[in-house]
Short mmCIF file of C-alpha atoms in Angstrom, two decimals:
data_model
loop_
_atom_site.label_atom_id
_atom_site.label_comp_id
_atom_site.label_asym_id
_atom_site.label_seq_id
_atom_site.Cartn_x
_atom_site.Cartn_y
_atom_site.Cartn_z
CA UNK A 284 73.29 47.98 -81.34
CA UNK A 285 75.10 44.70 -83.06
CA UNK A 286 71.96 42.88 -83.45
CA UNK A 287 69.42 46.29 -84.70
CA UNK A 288 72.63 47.17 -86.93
CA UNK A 289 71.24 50.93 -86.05
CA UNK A 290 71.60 53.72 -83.27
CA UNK A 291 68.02 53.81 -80.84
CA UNK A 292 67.06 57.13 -79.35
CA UNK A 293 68.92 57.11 -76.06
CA UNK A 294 71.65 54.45 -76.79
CA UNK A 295 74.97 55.87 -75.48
CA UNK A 296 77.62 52.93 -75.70
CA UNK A 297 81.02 53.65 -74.00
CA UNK A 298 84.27 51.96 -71.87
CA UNK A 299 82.27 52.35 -68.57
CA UNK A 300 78.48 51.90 -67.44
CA UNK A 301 76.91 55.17 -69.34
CA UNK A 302 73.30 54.52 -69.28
CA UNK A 303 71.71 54.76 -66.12
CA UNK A 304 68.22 53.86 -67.94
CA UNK A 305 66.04 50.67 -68.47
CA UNK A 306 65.19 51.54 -72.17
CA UNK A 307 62.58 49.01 -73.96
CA UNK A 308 63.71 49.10 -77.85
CA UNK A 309 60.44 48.66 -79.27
CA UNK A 310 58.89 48.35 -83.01
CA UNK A 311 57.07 51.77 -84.03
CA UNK A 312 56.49 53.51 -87.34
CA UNK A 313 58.01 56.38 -86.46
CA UNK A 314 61.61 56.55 -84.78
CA UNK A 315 61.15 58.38 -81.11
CA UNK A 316 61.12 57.78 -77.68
CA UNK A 317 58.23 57.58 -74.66
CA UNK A 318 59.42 58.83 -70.94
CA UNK A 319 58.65 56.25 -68.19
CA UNK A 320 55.61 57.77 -66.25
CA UNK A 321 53.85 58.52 -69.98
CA UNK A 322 54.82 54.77 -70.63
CA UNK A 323 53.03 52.80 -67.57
CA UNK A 324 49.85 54.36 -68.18
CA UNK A 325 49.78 53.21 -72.03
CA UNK A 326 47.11 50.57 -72.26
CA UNK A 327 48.89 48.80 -74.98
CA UNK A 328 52.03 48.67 -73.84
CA UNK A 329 52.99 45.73 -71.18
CA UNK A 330 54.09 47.56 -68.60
CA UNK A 331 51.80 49.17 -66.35
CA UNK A 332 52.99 47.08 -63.30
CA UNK A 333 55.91 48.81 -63.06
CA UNK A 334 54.22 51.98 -61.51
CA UNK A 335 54.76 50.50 -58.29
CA UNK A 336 58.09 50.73 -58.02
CA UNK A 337 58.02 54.71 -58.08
CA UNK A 338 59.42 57.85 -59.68
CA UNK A 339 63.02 57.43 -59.13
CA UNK A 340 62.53 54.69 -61.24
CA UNK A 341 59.99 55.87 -63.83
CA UNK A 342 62.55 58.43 -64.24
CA UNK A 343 64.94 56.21 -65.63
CA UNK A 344 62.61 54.56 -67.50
CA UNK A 345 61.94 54.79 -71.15
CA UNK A 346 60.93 53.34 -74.44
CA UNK A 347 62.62 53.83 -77.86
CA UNK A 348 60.21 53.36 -80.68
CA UNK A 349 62.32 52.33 -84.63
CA UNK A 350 60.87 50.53 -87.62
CA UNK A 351 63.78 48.02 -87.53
CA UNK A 352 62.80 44.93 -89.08
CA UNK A 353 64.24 43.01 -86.13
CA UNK A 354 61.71 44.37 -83.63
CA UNK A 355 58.97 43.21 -85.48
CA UNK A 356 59.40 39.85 -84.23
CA UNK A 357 61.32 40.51 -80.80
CA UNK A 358 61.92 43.35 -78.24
CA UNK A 359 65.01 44.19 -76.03
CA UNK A 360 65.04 45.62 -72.66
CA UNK A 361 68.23 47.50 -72.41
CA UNK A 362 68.89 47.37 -68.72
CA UNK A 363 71.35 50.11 -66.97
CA UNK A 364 75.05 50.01 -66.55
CA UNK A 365 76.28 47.13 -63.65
CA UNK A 366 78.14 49.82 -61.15
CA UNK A 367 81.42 48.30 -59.00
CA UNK A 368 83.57 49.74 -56.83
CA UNK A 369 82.38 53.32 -54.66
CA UNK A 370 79.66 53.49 -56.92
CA UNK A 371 77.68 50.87 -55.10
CA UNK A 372 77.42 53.22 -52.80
CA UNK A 373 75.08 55.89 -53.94
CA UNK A 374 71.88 54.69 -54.03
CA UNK A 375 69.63 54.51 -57.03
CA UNK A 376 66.67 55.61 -55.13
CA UNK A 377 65.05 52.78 -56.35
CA UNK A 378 65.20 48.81 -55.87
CA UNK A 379 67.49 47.82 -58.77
CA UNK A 380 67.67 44.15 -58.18
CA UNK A 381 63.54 44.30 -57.59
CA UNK A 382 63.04 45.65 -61.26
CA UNK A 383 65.34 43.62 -62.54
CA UNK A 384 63.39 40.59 -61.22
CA UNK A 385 60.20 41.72 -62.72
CA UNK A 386 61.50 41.93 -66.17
CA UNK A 387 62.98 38.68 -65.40
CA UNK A 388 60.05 36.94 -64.67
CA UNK A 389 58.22 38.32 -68.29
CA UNK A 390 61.19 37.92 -70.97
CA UNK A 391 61.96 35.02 -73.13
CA UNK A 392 65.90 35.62 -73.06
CA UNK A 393 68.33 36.75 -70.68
CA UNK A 394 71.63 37.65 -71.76
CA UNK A 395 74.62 38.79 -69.37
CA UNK A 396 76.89 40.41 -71.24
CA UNK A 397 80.25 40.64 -69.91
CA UNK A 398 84.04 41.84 -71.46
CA UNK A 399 87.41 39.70 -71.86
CA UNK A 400 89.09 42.50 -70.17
CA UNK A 401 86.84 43.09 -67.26
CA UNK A 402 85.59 39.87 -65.64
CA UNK A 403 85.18 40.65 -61.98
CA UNK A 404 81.95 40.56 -61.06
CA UNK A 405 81.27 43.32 -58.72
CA UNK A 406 78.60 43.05 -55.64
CA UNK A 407 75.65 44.82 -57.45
CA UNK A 408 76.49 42.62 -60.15
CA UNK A 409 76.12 39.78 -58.53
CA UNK A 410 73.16 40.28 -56.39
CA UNK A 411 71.49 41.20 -59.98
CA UNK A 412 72.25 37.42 -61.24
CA UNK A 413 70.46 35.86 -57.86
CA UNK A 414 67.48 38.01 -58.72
CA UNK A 415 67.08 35.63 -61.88
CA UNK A 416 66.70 32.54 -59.15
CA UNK A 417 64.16 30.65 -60.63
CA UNK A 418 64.69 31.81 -64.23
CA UNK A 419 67.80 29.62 -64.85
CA UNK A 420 66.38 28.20 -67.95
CA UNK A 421 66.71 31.34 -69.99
CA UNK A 422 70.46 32.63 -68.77
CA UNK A 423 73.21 33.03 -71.59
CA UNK A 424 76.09 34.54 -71.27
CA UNK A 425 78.39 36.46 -73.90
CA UNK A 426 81.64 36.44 -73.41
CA UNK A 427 82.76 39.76 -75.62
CA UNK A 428 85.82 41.69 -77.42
CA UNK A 429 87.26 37.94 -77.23
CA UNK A 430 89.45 39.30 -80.41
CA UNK A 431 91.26 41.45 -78.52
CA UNK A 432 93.57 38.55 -76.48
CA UNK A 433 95.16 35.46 -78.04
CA UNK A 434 94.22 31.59 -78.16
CA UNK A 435 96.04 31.03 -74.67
CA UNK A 436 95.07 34.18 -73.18
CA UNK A 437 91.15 33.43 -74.47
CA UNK A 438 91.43 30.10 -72.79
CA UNK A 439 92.33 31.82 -69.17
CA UNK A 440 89.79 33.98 -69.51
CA UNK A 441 86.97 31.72 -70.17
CA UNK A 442 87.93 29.91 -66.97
CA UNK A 443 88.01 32.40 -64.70
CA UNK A 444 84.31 33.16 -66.39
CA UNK A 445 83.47 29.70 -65.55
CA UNK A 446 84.79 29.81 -62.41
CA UNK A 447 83.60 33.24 -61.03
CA UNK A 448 79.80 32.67 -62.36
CA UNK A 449 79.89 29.11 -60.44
CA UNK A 450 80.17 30.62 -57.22
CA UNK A 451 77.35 33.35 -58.29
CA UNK A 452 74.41 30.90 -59.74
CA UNK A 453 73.46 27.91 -57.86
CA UNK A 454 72.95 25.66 -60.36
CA UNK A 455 74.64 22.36 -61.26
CA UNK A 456 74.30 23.34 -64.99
CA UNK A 457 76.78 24.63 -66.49
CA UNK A 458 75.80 27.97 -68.60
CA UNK A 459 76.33 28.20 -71.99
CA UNK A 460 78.38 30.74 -73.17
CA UNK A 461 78.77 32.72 -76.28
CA UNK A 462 82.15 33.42 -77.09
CA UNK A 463 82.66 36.35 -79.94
CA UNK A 464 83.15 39.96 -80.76
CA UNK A 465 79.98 41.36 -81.41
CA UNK A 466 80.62 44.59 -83.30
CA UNK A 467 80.90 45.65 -86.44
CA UNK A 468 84.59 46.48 -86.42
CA UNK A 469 87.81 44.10 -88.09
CA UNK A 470 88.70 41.33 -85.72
CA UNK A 471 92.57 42.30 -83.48
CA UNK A 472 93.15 38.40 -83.54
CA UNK A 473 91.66 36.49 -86.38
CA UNK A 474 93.43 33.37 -85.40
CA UNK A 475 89.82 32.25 -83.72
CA UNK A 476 87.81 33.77 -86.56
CA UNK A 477 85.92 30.52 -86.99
CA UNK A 478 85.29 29.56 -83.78
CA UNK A 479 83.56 33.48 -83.20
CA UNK A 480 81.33 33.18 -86.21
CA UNK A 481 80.14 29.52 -84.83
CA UNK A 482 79.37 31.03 -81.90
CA UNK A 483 77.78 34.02 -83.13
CA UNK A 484 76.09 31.69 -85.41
CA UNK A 485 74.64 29.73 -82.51
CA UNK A 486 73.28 32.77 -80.37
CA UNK A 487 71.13 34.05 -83.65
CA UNK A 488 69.66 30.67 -84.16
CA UNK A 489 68.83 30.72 -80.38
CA UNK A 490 67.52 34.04 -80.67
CA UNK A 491 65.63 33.55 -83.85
CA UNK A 492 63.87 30.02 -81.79
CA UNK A 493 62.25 32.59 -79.38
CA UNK A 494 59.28 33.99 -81.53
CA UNK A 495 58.17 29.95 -82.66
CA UNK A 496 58.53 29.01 -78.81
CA UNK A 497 56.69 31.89 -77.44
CA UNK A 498 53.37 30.18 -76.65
CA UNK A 499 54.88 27.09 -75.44
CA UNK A 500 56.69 29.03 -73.24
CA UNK A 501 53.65 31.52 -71.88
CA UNK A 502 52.01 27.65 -71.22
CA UNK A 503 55.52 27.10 -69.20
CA UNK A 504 55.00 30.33 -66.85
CA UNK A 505 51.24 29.61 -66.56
CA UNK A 506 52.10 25.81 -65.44
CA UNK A 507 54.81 27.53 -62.90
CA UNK A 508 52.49 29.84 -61.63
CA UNK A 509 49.72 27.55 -60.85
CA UNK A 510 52.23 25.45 -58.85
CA UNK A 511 53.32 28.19 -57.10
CA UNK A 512 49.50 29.53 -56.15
CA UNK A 513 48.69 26.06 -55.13
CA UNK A 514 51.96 26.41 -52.39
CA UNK A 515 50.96 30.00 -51.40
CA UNK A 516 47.41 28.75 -50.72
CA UNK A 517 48.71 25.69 -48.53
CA UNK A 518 50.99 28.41 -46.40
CA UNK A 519 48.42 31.26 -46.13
CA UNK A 520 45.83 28.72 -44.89
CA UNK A 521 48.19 27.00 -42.62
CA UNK A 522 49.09 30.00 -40.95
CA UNK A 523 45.45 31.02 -40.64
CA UNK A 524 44.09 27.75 -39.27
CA UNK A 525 47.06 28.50 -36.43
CA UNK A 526 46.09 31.69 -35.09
CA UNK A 527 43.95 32.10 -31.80
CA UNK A 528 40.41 33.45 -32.16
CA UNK A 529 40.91 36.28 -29.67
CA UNK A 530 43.83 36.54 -27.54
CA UNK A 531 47.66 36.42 -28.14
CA UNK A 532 47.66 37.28 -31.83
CA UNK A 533 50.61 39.40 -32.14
CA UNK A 534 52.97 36.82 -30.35
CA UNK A 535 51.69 34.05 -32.62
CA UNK A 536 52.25 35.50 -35.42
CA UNK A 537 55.96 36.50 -34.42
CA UNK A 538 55.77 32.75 -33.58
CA UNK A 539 54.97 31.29 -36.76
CA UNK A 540 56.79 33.64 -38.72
CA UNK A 541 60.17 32.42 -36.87
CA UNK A 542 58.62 28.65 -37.28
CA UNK A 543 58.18 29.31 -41.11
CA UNK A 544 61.05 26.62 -42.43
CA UNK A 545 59.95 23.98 -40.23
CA UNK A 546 56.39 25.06 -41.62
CA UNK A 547 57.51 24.58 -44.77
CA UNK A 548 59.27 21.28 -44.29
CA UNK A 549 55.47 19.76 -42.45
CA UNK A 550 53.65 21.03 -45.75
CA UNK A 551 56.10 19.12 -48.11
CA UNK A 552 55.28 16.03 -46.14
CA UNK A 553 51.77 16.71 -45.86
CA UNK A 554 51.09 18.17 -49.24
CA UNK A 555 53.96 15.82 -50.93
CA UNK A 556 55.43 18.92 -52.55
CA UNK A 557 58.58 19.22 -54.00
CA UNK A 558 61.44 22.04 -51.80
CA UNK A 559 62.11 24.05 -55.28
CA UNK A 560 58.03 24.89 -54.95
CA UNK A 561 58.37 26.61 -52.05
CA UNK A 562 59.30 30.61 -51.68
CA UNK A 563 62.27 32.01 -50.57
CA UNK A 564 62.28 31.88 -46.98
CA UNK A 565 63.64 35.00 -46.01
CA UNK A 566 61.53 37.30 -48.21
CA UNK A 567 58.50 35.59 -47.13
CA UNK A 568 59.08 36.37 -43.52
CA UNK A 569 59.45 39.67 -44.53
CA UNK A 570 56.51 40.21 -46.13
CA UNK A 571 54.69 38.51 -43.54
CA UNK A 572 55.87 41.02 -41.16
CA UNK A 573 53.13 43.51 -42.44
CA UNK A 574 50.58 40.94 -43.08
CA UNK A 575 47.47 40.55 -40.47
CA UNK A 576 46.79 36.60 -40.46
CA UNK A 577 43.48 36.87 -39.26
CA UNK A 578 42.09 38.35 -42.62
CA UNK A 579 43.86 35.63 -44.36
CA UNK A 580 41.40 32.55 -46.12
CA UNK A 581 41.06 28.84 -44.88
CA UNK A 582 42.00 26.24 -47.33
CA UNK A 583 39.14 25.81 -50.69
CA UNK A 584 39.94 21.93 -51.73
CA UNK A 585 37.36 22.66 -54.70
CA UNK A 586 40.23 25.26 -56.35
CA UNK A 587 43.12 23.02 -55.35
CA UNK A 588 41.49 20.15 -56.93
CA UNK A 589 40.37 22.30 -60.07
CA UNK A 590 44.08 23.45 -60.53
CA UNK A 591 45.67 19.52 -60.14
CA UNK A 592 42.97 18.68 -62.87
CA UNK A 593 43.78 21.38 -65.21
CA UNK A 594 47.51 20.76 -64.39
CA UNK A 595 46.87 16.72 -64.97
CA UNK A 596 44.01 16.83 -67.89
CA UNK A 597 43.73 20.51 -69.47
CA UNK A 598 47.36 21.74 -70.08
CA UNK A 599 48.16 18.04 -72.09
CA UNK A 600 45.30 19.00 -74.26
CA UNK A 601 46.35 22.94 -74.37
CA UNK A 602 49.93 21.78 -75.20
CA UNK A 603 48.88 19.61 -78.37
CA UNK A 604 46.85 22.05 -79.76
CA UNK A 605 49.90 24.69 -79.58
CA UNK A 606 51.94 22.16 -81.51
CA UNK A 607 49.04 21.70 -84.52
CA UNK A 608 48.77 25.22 -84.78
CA UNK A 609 52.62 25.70 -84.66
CA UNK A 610 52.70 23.12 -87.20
CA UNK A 611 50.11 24.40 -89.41
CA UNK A 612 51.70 28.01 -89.50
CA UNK A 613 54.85 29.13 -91.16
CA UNK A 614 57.76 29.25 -89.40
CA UNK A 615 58.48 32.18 -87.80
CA UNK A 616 61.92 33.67 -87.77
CA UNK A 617 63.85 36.89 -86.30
CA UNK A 618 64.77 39.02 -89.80
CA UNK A 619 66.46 41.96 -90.17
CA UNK A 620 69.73 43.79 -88.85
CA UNK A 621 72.96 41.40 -88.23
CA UNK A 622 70.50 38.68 -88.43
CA UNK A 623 70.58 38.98 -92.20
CA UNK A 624 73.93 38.78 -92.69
CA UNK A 625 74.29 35.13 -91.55
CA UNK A 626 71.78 33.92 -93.96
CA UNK A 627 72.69 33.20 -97.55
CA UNK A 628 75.70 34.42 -99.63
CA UNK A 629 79.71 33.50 -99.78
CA UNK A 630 79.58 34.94 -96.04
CA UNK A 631 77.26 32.95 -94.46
CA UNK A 632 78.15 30.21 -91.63
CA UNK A 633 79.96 27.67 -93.12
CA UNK A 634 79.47 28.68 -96.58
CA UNK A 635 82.23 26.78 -98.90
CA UNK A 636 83.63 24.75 -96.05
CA UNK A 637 83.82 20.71 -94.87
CA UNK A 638 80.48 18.68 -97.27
CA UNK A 639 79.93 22.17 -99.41
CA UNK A 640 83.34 22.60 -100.30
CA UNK A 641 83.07 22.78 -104.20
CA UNK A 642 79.05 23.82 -104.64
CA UNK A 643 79.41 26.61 -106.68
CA UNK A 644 82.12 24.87 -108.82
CA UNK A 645 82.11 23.27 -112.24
CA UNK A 646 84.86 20.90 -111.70
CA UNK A 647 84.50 18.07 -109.26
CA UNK A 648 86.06 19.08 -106.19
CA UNK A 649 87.27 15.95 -105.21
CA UNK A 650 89.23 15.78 -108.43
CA UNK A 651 91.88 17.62 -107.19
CA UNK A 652 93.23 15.16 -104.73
CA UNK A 653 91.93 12.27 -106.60
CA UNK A 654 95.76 11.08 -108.11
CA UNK A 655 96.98 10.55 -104.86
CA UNK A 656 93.73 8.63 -103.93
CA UNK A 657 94.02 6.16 -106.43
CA UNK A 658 97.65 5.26 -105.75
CA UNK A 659 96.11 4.02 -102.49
CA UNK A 660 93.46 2.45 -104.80
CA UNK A 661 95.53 0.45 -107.12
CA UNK A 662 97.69 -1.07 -104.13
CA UNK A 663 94.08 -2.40 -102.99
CA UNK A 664 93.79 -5.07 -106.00
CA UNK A 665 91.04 -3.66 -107.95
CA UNK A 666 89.15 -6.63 -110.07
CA UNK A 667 87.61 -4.93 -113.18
CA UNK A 668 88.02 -1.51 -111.78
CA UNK A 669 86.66 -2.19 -108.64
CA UNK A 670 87.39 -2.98 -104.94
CA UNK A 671 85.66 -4.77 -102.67
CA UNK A 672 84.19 -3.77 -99.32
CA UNK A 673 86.39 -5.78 -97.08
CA UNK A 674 89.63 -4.00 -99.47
CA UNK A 675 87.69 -0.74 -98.98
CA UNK A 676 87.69 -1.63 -95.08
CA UNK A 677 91.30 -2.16 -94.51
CA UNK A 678 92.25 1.31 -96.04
CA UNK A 679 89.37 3.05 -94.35
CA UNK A 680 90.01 2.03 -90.89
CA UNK A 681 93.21 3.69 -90.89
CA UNK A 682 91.44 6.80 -90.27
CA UNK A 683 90.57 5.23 -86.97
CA UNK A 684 86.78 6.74 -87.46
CA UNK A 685 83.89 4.85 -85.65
CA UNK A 686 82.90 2.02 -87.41
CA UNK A 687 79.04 4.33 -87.04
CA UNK A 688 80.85 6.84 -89.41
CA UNK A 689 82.63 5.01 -91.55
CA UNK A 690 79.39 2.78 -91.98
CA UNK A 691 77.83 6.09 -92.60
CA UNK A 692 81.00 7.40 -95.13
CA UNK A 693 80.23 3.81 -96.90
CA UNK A 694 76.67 4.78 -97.68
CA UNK A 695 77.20 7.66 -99.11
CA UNK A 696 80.04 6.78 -101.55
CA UNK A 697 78.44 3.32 -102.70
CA UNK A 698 76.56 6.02 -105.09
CA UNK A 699 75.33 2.88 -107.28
CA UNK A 700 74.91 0.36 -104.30
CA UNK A 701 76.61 -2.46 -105.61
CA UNK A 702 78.57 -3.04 -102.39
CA UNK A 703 81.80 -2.12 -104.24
CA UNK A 704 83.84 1.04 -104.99
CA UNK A 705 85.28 2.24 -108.37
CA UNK A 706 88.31 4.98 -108.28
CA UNK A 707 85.67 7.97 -107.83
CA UNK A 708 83.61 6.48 -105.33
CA UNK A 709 86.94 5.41 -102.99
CA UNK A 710 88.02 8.85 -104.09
CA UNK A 711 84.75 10.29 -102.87
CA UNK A 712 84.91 8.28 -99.74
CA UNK A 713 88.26 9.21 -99.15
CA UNK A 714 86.86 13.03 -99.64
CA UNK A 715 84.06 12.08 -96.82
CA UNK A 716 86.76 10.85 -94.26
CA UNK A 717 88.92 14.02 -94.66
CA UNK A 718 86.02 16.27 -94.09
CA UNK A 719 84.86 14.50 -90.69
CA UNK A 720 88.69 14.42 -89.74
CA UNK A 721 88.68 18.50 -90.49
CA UNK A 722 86.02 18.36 -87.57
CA UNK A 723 83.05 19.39 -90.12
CA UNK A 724 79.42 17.01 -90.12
CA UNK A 725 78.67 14.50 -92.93
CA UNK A 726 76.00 15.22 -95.20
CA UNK A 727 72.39 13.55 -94.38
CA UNK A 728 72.52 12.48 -97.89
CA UNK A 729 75.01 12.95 -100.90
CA UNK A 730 75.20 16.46 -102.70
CA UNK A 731 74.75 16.79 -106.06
CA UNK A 732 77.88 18.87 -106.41
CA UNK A 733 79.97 15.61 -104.40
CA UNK A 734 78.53 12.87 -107.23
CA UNK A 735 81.16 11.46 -109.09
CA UNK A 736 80.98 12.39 -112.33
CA UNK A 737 80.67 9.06 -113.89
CA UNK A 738 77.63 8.46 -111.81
CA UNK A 739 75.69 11.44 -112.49
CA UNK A 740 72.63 11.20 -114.50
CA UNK A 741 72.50 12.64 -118.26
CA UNK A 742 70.11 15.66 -118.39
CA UNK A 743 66.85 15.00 -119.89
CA UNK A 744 66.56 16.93 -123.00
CA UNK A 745 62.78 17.94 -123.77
CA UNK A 746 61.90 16.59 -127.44
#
């Protein structure tokens, strides 16, 4: 609802879990919605997979159509309410954490939302997150209604965020987190008001990378897959090439089945194949249970060999003709929505602040402070209205700056690169040391706006 900056058919946002529907919020000239079971037979719509998993979840199941700009370039699964506490207990006649990992295994982005007030995570919650194993890479987390508590209490609560998800995903990474209040309503504490637009900031441009990426990233789940096809064929003809031609099949297979890790661990040796290749053990034994080895195939070296070589030789090729057509093509960007309002304007991110402080002004903005800087530049022995790098030097370290920023600061003030300054270019480098010690980033190169006047270059007048 914060990013489409408009109500979908069959949005109902509340205190507790209130949808009990996976609703895909799709682009469609006409606002309305499609029921599940009408949905998974729709040829051009990506999921008619999901018919397997029933009824009861069909049911719950739907897709809201909206000509929002923002879909045009990305869709959103909304997925149901997390339950906790006795409502674990009723079933959702249908495998929640299953569905879950099929959309996990097809999306670009996954985003766990969770509240500042409410950070438990409950058991259904938690055995939703270990349905992403494998997906690591696109898990981030929003830490929301972080307005409502103060600095110290913020702090606490990011923590125990910290803290609770590390014993939930197995993953030496740490997760990055979004920390904000994303709704369209005034702010409780504004003392962190910057910090929330950085962050909101930094989850659009992360959002708005996923259209540009997509391909690169279909070539990712294709590589994946092949991997993992290449370890499924080594285990399904292992377990074949162990099972007796006539008698004793049923105990062998209970046999092998139990024997399935120390399988495993003989194909990594044999095969040389990493551990994190391998599928889960447990739900491989399980669906082994109902599996009859016999009609299993033998090993085909000619298809292992033709996937190494298009793992080795085609993909490289693949992948560099992605990146000339990437290049070649305009870049692609999420529009639209709260997306827009981030852009351009006095409101966008960092508008006015640290290097373009002054842009929009006619007066130099350095001017302002510029007395007090040249008291510190007339103690520095100017010689004909200048001062020399090693004077510049003495007074510049005392901001205790790297000597790979000041060296940087130095550049960019040195506007006529005579290795001196005058009083506006040590009053401009003074400006440049203030701004990095206010925690903003140097300019790349010097703004028009920051150019001391005295420096700046007469306009041309056409004759």
């Amino acid at each position: 609802r914060y990013l489409l900056e408009q109500d979908f058919p069959g949005m109902r946002i509340g205190p507790e879990p209130t949808t009990d529907s996976f609703i895909a919020v799709m682009y469609g000239d006409t606002e309305g919605s499609v029921p599940g079971n009408a949905l998974v037979v729709d040829p051009k719509k990506p999921f008619r997979k999901l018919s397997r998993f029933g009824n009861a979840f069909l049911n719950r199941f739907m897709c809201s159509q909206l000509p929002n700009q923002v879909l045009k370039s990305i869709s959103i699964i909304d997925s149901p309410g997390i339950l906790s506490g006795e409502k674990q207990r009723i079933s959702r006649g249908y495998d929640f954490c299953q569905v879950l990992q099929w959309f996990a295994e097809r999306v670009d982005r996954i985003i766990l939302l969770f509240d500042a007030h409410k950070l438990d995570i409950s058991d259904e919650f938690s055995e939703a997150i270990k349905s992403f194993r494998g997906q690591d890479d696109k898990i981030r987390v929003v830490l929301n209604k972080a307005d409502q508590v103060d600095t110290q209490q913020l702090m606490r609560v990011y923590g125990a965020l910290m803290w609770s998800l590390g014993k939930v995903i197995d993953t030496p990474e740490v997760l990055r987190v979004y920390i904000g209040s994303f709704w369209a309503h005034p702010l409780r504490n504004t003392e962190n008001r910057r910090l929330f637009e950085a962050e909101a900031q930094d989850l659009f441009k992360d959002i708005q990378s996923l259209p540009q990426k997509a391909a690169v990233r279909k070539l990712n789940d294709l590589i994946k897959r092949a991997r993992l096809a290449k370890v499924h064929a080594y285990i399904i003809s292992y377990l074949k090439k162990e099972m007796p031609s006539v008698f004793g099949k049923e105990n062998k297979k209970k046999e092998l089945i139990s024997r399935l890790p120390e399988i495993y661990i003989q194909l990594q040796r044999e095969y040389h194949i990493s551990a994190g290749d391998f599928p889960e053990v447990k739900k491989m034994q399980e669906l082994l249970e109902n599996c009859d080895f016999t009609k299993f195939h033998s090993l085909k070296p000619k298809l292992i060999e033709a996937v190494d070589n298009m793992l080795a030789n085609k993909i490289a090729s693949l992948m560099n003709l992605i990146r000339q057509e990437e290049s070649n093509m305009p870049t692609e960007m999420v529009h639209g929505g709260a997306f827009d309002g981030t852009m351009a304007g006095p409101f966008g991110h960092g508008y006015g602040e640290g290097a373009k402080e002054g842009a929009d002004e006619d007066e130099w903005v350095v001017a302002k402070d510029k007395p007090a800087y040249d008291e510190i530049f007339y103690t520095l022995s100017p010689i004909n209205g200048k001062i020399s790098g090693i004077s510049a030097k003495k007074e510049m370290v005392t901001s205790k700056l790297p000597n790979s920023v000041l060296g940087k600061i130095w550049k960019l003030a040195d506007c006529d690169g005579d290795g001196m300054l005058d009083d506006e270019e040590f009053a401009l480098a003074k400006h440049l040391i203030k701004i990095k010690l206010d925690g903003y980033e140097l300019p790349g190169t010097l703004p028009s706006h920051l150019v001391p006047p005295s420096h700046r270059k007469p306009f041309q007048t056409a004759e």
